[in-house]
Amino acid sequence: MATKNSARVIIGGKIITLGGYESEEYFQKVASYMNNKISELGEMPGYSRQPNDMKNLLLSLNITDDYFKTRKLAETYEEDLHQKDKEMYDLKHELVSLRMQVEEARRALQEAEQRRNGSDRRNGERR
């Protein structure tokens, strides 16, 4: 069973203890992400004059927007991966088919050379 961890982080200038099964590094990344979002919003005109509930709502909306954009990107990458897997399967199938054709052509060439060599020998005996 995983060990529960906790870490003290600073988010929005306040010290907060985060807990869960993730690493302390993960908690620090979460805090850093939150602080970056708070900083981004703080640069918007009029944001600093908003009441705290509106600031929290805007922060939540921005994080949710990032989440959905990232999820869409992950879905696109997954679709691309499935398409590439299908293309790779098709190419492998084509490669096997071409190898079989090459092998069949080699056999046919060897048989033709053997027939020709046999024919040359017989023609040499007749002379």
PDB file of C-alpha atoms in Angstrom, residues 13-77:
ATOM      1  CA  GLY A  13       1.422  33.864   0.024  1.00  0.00           C
ATOM      2  CA  LYS A  14      -0.129  31.442   2.525  1.00  0.00           C
ATOM      3  CA  ILE A  15       1.522  28.346   3.972  1.00  0.00           C
ATOM      4  CA  ILE A  16      -0.669  25.317   3.333  1.00  0.00           C
ATOM      5  CA  THR A  17      -0.115  21.650   4.139  1.00  0.00           C
ATOM      6  CA  LEU A  18      -1.005  19.365   1.252  1.00  0.00           C
ATOM      7  CA  GLY A  19      -1.471  15.651   1.840  1.00  0.00           C
ATOM      8  CA  GLY A  20      -1.960  12.616  -0.328  1.00  0.00           C
ATOM      9  CA  TYR A  21      -0.178   9.679  -1.898  1.00  0.00           C
ATOM     10  CA  GLU A  22       1.881  11.819  -4.251  1.00  0.00           C
ATOM     11  CA  SER A  23       5.463  12.880  -3.616  1.00  0.00           C
ATOM     12  CA  GLU A  24       6.522  16.137  -1.995  1.00  0.00           C
ATOM     13  CA  GLU A  25       7.908  17.199  -5.384  1.00  0.00           C
ATOM     14  CA  TYR A  26       4.453  16.757  -6.870  1.00  0.00           C
ATOM     15  CA  PHE A  27       2.892  18.940  -4.158  1.00  0.00           C
ATOM     16  CA  GLN A  28       5.508  21.613  -4.870  1.00  0.00           C
ATOM     17  CA  LYS A  29       4.679  21.469  -8.604  1.00  0.00           C
ATOM     18  CA  VAL A  30       0.986  21.893  -7.812  1.00  0.00           C
ATOM     19  CA  ALA A  31       1.751  24.888  -5.606  1.00  0.00           C
ATOM     20  CA  SER A  32       3.992  26.380  -8.277  1.00  0.00           C
ATOM     21  CA  TYR A  33       1.270  25.949 -10.904  1.00  0.00           C
ATOM     22  CA  MET A  34      -1.286  27.631  -8.631  1.00  0.00           C
ATOM     23  CA  ASN A  35       1.084  30.513  -7.892  1.00  0.00           C
ATOM     24  CA  ASN A  36       1.761  31.002 -11.607  1.00  0.00           C
ATOM     25  CA  LYS A  37      -1.986  31.118 -12.314  1.00  0.00           C
ATOM     26  CA  ILE A  38      -2.539  33.597  -9.487  1.00  0.00           C
ATOM     27  CA  SER A  39       0.293  35.724 -10.889  1.00  0.00           C
ATOM     28  CA  GLU A  40      -1.157  35.568 -14.422  1.00  0.00           C
ATOM     29  CA  LEU A  41      -4.543  36.691 -13.192  1.00  0.00           C
ATOM     30  CA  GLY A  42      -2.958  39.398 -11.057  1.00  0.00           C
ATOM     31  CA  GLU A  43      -1.577  40.979 -14.231  1.00  0.00           C
ATOM     32  CA  MET A  44      -5.084  41.377 -15.679  1.00  0.00           C
ATOM     33  CA  PRO A  45      -6.498  44.907 -15.429  1.00  0.00           C
ATOM     34  CA  GLY A  46      -9.072  45.213 -12.653  1.00  0.00           C
ATOM     35  CA  TYR A  47      -8.368  41.796 -11.146  1.00  0.00           C
ATOM     36  CA  SER A  48      -6.895  43.214  -7.944  1.00  0.00           C
ATOM     37  CA  ARG A  49     -10.110  45.199  -7.306  1.00  0.00           C
ATOM     38  CA  GLN A  50     -12.294  42.084  -7.489  1.00  0.00           C
ATOM     39  CA  PRO A  51     -13.687  40.527  -4.298  1.00  0.00           C
ATOM     40  CA  ASN A  52     -11.984  37.315  -3.162  1.00  0.00           C
ATOM     41  CA  ASP A  53     -14.892  35.102  -4.241  1.00  0.00           C
ATOM     42  CA  MET A  54     -14.625  36.497  -7.791  1.00  0.00           C
ATOM     43  CA  LYS A  55     -10.839  36.023  -7.764  1.00  0.00           C
ATOM     44  CA  ASN A  56     -11.315  32.409  -6.667  1.00  0.00           C
ATOM     45  CA  LEU A  57     -13.935  31.871  -9.374  1.00  0.00           C
ATOM     46  CA  LEU A  58     -11.632  33.312 -12.056  1.00  0.00           C
ATOM     47  CA  LEU A  59      -8.765  31.144 -10.790  1.00  0.00           C
ATOM     48  CA  SER A  60     -11.007  28.064 -10.906  1.00  0.00           C
ATOM     49  CA  LEU A  61     -12.196  28.908 -14.407  1.00  0.00           C
ATOM     50  CA  ASN A  62      -8.641  29.368 -15.668  1.00  0.00           C
ATOM     51  CA  ILE A  63      -7.474  26.081 -14.163  1.00  0.00           C
ATOM     52  CA  THR A  64     -10.537  24.286 -15.560  1.00  0.00           C
ATOM     53  CA  ASP A  65      -9.832  25.797 -18.978  1.00  0.00           C
ATOM     54  CA  ASP A  66      -6.240  24.511 -18.819  1.00  0.00           C
ATOM     55  CA  TYR A  67      -7.511  21.098 -17.777  1.00  0.00           C
ATOM     56  CA  PHE A  68      -9.924  20.774 -20.712  1.00  0.00           C
ATOM     57  CA  LYS A  69      -7.355  22.041 -23.212  1.00  0.00           C
ATOM     58  CA  THR A  70      -4.796  19.574 -21.899  1.00  0.00           C
ATOM     59  CA  ARG A  71      -7.315  16.734 -21.945  1.00  0.00           C
ATOM     60  CA  LYS A  72      -8.209  17.552 -25.559  1.00  0.00           C
ATOM     61  CA  LEU A  73      -4.512  17.595 -26.457  1.00  0.00           C
ATOM     62  CA  ALA A  74      -4.023  14.209 -24.764  1.00  0.00           C
ATOM     63  CA  GLU A  75      -6.982  12.803 -26.724  1.00  0.00           C
ATOM     64  CA  THR A  76      -5.466  14.127 -29.948  1.00  0.00           C
ATOM     65  CA  TYR A  77      -2.115  12.512 -29.094  1.00  0.00           C
TER      66      TYR A  77
END
